[in-house]
């Protein structure tokens, strides 16, 4: 039990994955099997280590690998986090512990299987701090024993715990299920010892001598066959044995014979016979048809099982149109505004956020810039419970064109402005207003949570304005409108040099933005260490009073936030700079050492600005792009071109989004208010259907899954109206093997692109060879002398005259005389 002293290692071991919390009745697992019943292994996550100040390599080191934890602190953690707490498996041990402080030891070598273990007795804690003394003889013996020698430890007997194996043994054992019958055979005393004579006789000649014992089912006796072993094996030889007897009287008889077989000569004669050939010719067609039917159709499929499918709660299989469910419009704004971005709340059902901007051109925006400063720029939170009044209003210094919820904490929101600034909001203080409300009487032990969109409309009529808690620096950020913003995954992060490495905190703390100024910036929300220390007088001068309604979460970023690193896209094959409009991140490809500034591949497919680029939720390497008057689908590893490119649409496309449940369906919005629904299982050259939603341009499309039986899609338009439509059964329920079929379609398109690329290379090579051959011929012609050219022309003319005479003779217009002269025939 004494702690071992080892050299401190700079390498930090990763903590294993947390184990699911046990139930209340489950006993805690100790190390009684290893002779330490007082030790209880535990898994402490990074969050728990921070709460109890037992962080590895910081609070707990190799010199001091233990921590004394107050008993009340553990109870407080169990009350706050309940079953999520890492001390929940040992809750019973903590309650029964007699002392006030429990000993928690860091198991660096995973001796007991996990990264920590708890000592559950006072005696065990005392033995850990004051190990029993060892005699001098044992100490001398330990010096001669190398560390890597295995020391045998005798096993400790444990009580036998039944796991149900005795039931299987009882079922497999043979037991007598019927009562035994006892027969008593008696004989007269006078016949004892008399000789016995046996003789043969015909059973049919004596009355009642032949008795037939036929089998019959006994209702009082049933035999259950639990298991039956059947073995089958193909053998090269087959023997057919049968008997044909006339049942005149009962007689046991058997006949043994060999089957008749053709000789080798008879076989050869039969093979060459015409009847056999005719039979094979006639039967081969039927056999081929039957084999083809077996290949095409699965004869063992259950048609009844695949015939009926579960119906949804709305519509039926024939309904293919989107149904209007609800709409939201800001009726209190004096300016005409459009919706620029839409996002469903990640955790709260029925809550959707939209950013709005004034509908003005660049020239008009500059002209009315003074009036625009008086109007607030907002992000509105709409709830299904109240279509008129927004639940929250997030204020911004300028119009927001894109925003995203933080994946680690949905209460943190980041947005990009038209002036190039990044704005941060923290709505943690208002989470109770938008998330849930406790209902029920005070006597109930567990209060039920009621989502906001199920409340009465009268309970949420007062909108609440929330100020931003941080905004980036104007001079150090983007110079133009921010077109897209994304949170980096919690698995990796980027340093100032642009290198990618692992994110050990497990929290999303970095952002990436792109702007019309041809730059991509990476931002970090954590406080950065200053390069030069600041004096206290300078800090006092820079201190600003914080308003009471603004949280201090990102106070260190306000007006001083700078990009961690900036990437400017260089010029490619054209003379124009590359202006990024949308970003799509792939975690697998981002884990590299450097980032390329020059584009690897360029394709001019769209005849307008690309405003939608989105990865398929089912295939990480399939990307949908929408821009101009067409749509394209790409595969990330294929550089030759798109897998699918639509023809020119009647109206310009403005937005698009993949379906969340069907791999082959995606929605495309148009500038005339129509939405094109593509279904790759039905058509690949044009949309499967088109539906009118509004009378103006569609600016954003976002689907959302409410339940397995109900889905919605949010469609925003240029006039500031947010339409919520219900997706029908046919567009939300995937068909059988749809994902496999779409995957085969993409693989075929990849092979088609490879074939086209190969043919293009072959044609270019043939064209090059033809040009070289023509050049050689021209060189030969120019090298000939004047006399040679005249001689060749003379020979050509003479051959022409000979051909002319031959044709005239064949036509009978000229006759040949005996002297070889020619006569004209008129």
mmCIF file with all atom_site columns, N, CA and C in Angstrom, residues 531-552:
data_model
loop_
_atom_site.group_PDB
_atom_site.id
_atom_site.type_symbol
_atom_site.label_atom_id
_atom_site.label_alt_id
_atom_site.label_comp_id
_atom_site.label_asym_id
_atom_site.label_entity_id
_atom_site.label_seq_id
_atom_site.pdbx_PDB_ins_code
_atom_site.Cartn_x
_atom_site.Cartn_y
_atom_site.Cartn_z
_atom_site.occupancy
_atom_site.B_iso_or_equiv
_atom_site.pdbx_formal_charge
_atom_site.auth_seq_id
_atom_site.auth_comp_id
_atom_site.auth_asym_id
_atom_site.auth_atom_id
_atom_site.pdbx_PDB_model_num
ATOM 1  N N  . UNK A 1 531 ? 2.608   39.791 -24.564 1.00 0.00 ? 531 UNK A N  1
ATOM 2  C CA . UNK A 1 531 ? 4.033   39.648 -24.870 1.00 0.00 ? 531 UNK A CA 1
ATOM 3  C C  . UNK A 1 531 ? 4.888   40.488 -23.932 1.00 0.00 ? 531 UNK A C  1
ATOM 4  N N  . UNK A 1 532 ? 4.398   41.666 -23.567 1.00 0.00 ? 532 UNK A N  1
ATOM 5  C CA . UNK A 1 532 ? 5.134   42.549 -22.661 1.00 0.00 ? 532 UNK A CA 1
ATOM 6  C C  . UNK A 1 532 ? 4.271   42.812 -21.438 1.00 0.00 ? 532 UNK A C  1
ATOM 7  N N  . UNK A 1 533 ? 4.857   42.770 -20.245 1.00 0.00 ? 533 UNK A N  1
ATOM 8  C CA . UNK A 1 533 ? 4.043   43.022 -19.040 1.00 0.00 ? 533 UNK A CA 1
ATOM 9  C C  . UNK A 1 533 ? 3.584   44.462 -18.969 1.00 0.00 ? 533 UNK A C  1
ATOM 10 N N  . UNK A 1 534 ? 2.345   44.672 -18.574 1.00 0.00 ? 534 UNK A N  1
ATOM 11 C CA . UNK A 1 534 ? 1.766   45.996 -18.459 1.00 0.00 ? 534 UNK A CA 1
ATOM 12 C C  . UNK A 1 534 ? 1.869   46.482 -17.022 1.00 0.00 ? 534 UNK A C  1
ATOM 13 N N  . UNK A 1 535 ? 2.084   47.759 -16.899 1.00 0.00 ? 535 UNK A N  1
ATOM 14 C CA . UNK A 1 535 ? 2.164   48.360 -15.568 1.00 0.00 ? 535 UNK A CA 1
ATOM 15 C C  . UNK A 1 535 ? 0.770   48.512 -14.980 1.00 0.00 ? 535 UNK A C  1
ATOM 16 N N  . UNK A 1 536 ? 0.724   48.646 -13.685 1.00 0.00 ? 536 UNK A N  1
ATOM 17 C CA . UNK A 1 536 ? -0.573  48.799 -13.007 1.00 0.00 ? 536 UNK A CA 1
ATOM 18 C C  . UNK A 1 536 ? -1.248  50.106 -13.359 1.00 0.00 ? 536 UNK A C  1
ATOM 19 N N  . UNK A 1 537 ? -0.438  51.177 -13.603 1.00 0.00 ? 537 UNK A N  1
ATOM 20 C CA . UNK A 1 537 ? -1.036  52.460 -13.966 1.00 0.00 ? 537 UNK A CA 1
ATOM 21 C C  . UNK A 1 537 ? -1.727  52.371 -15.319 1.00 0.00 ? 537 UNK A C  1
ATOM 22 N N  . UNK A 1 538 ? -1.110  51.659 -16.262 1.00 0.00 ? 538 UNK A N  1
ATOM 23 C CA . UNK A 1 538 ? -1.717  51.512 -17.583 1.00 0.00 ? 538 UNK A CA 1
ATOM 24 C C  . UNK A 1 538 ? -2.984  50.683 -17.520 1.00 0.00 ? 538 UNK A C  1
ATOM 25 N N  . UNK A 1 539 ? -2.997  49.676 -16.647 1.00 0.00 ? 539 UNK A N  1
ATOM 26 C CA . UNK A 1 539 ? -4.195  48.863 -16.504 1.00 0.00 ? 539 UNK A CA 1
ATOM 27 C C  . UNK A 1 539 ? -5.346  49.679 -15.937 1.00 0.00 ? 539 UNK A C  1
ATOM 28 N N  . UNK A 1 540 ? -5.040  50.589 -15.005 1.00 0.00 ? 540 UNK A N  1
ATOM 29 C CA . UNK A 1 540 ? -6.095  51.419 -14.455 1.00 0.00 ? 540 UNK A CA 1
ATOM 30 C C  . UNK A 1 540 ? -6.666  52.356 -15.488 1.00 0.00 ? 540 UNK A C  1
ATOM 31 N N  . UNK A 1 541 ? -5.789  52.869 -16.395 1.00 0.00 ? 541 UNK A N  1
ATOM 32 C CA . UNK A 1 541 ? -6.278  53.769 -17.435 1.00 0.00 ? 541 UNK A CA 1
ATOM 33 C C  . UNK A 1 541 ? -7.180  53.043 -18.412 1.00 0.00 ? 541 UNK A C  1
ATOM 34 N N  . UNK A 1 542 ? -6.871  51.764 -18.696 1.00 0.00 ? 542 UNK A N  1
ATOM 35 C CA . UNK A 1 542 ? -7.646  51.015 -19.680 1.00 0.00 ? 542 UNK A CA 1
ATOM 36 C C  . UNK A 1 542 ? -8.911  50.389 -19.088 1.00 0.00 ? 542 UNK A C  1
ATOM 37 N N  . UNK A 1 543 ? -9.074  50.412 -17.797 1.00 0.00 ? 543 UNK A N  1
ATOM 38 C CA . UNK A 1 543 ? -10.250 49.813 -17.183 1.00 0.00 ? 543 UNK A CA 1
ATOM 39 C C  . UNK A 1 543 ? -11.493 50.600 -17.548 1.00 0.00 ? 543 UNK A C  1
ATOM 40 N N  . UNK A 1 544 ? -12.555 49.889 -17.938 1.00 0.00 ? 544 UNK A N  1
ATOM 41 C CA . UNK A 1 544 ? -13.810 50.495 -18.357 1.00 0.00 ? 544 UNK A CA 1
ATOM 42 C C  . UNK A 1 544 ? -14.913 49.916 -17.480 1.00 0.00 ? 544 UNK A C  1
ATOM 43 N N  . UNK A 1 545 ? -15.824 50.731 -17.121 1.00 0.00 ? 545 UNK A N  1
ATOM 44 C CA . UNK A 1 545 ? -16.946 50.263 -16.322 1.00 0.00 ? 545 UNK A CA 1
ATOM 45 C C  . UNK A 1 545 ? -17.856 49.364 -17.146 1.00 0.00 ? 545 UNK A C  1
ATOM 46 N N  . UNK A 1 546 ? -18.209 48.221 -16.585 1.00 0.00 ? 546 UNK A N  1
ATOM 47 C CA . UNK A 1 546 ? -19.030 47.239 -17.283 1.00 0.00 ? 546 UNK A CA 1
ATOM 48 C C  . UNK A 1 546 ? -20.486 47.500 -16.935 1.00 0.00 ? 546 UNK A C  1
ATOM 49 N N  . UNK A 1 547 ? -21.390 47.588 -17.938 1.00 0.00 ? 547 UNK A N  1
ATOM 50 C CA . UNK A 1 547 ? -22.810 47.743 -17.624 1.00 0.00 ? 547 UNK A CA 1
ATOM 51 C C  . UNK A 1 547 ? -23.318 46.543 -16.846 1.00 0.00 ? 547 UNK A C  1
ATOM 52 N N  . UNK A 1 548 ? -24.351 46.773 -16.025 1.00 0.00 ? 548 UNK A N  1
ATOM 53 C CA . UNK A 1 548 ? -24.847 45.718 -15.140 1.00 0.00 ? 548 UNK A CA 1
ATOM 54 C C  . UNK A 1 548 ? -25.502 44.586 -15.912 1.00 0.00 ? 548 UNK A C  1
ATOM 55 N N  . UNK A 1 549 ? -26.002 44.856 -17.129 1.00 0.00 ? 549 UNK A N  1
ATOM 56 C CA . UNK A 1 549 ? -26.711 43.826 -17.876 1.00 0.00 ? 549 UNK A CA 1
ATOM 57 C C  . UNK A 1 549 ? -25.815 43.089 -18.861 1.00 0.00 ? 549 UNK A C  1
ATOM 58 N N  . UNK A 1 550 ? -24.504 43.306 -18.840 1.00 0.00 ? 550 UNK A N  1
ATOM 59 C CA . UNK A 1 550 ? -23.576 42.643 -19.757 1.00 0.00 ? 550 UNK A CA 1
ATOM 60 C C  . UNK A 1 550 ? -22.730 41.664 -18.964 1.00 0.00 ? 550 UNK A C  1
ATOM 61 N N  . UNK A 1 551 ? -22.721 40.368 -19.301 1.00 0.00 ? 551 UNK A N  1
ATOM 62 C CA . UNK A 1 551 ? -21.874 39.413 -18.578 1.00 0.00 ? 551 UNK A CA 1
ATOM 63 C C  . UNK A 1 551 ? -20.408 39.653 -18.882 1.00 0.00 ? 551 UNK A C  1
ATOM 64 N N  . UNK A 1 552 ? -19.564 39.278 -17.943 1.00 0.00 ? 552 UNK A N  1
ATOM 65 C CA . UNK A 1 552 ? -18.118 39.477 -18.079 1.00 0.00 ? 552 UNK A CA 1
ATOM 66 C C  . UNK A 1 552 ? -17.420 38.238 -18.628 1.00 0.00 ? 552 UNK A C  1
#
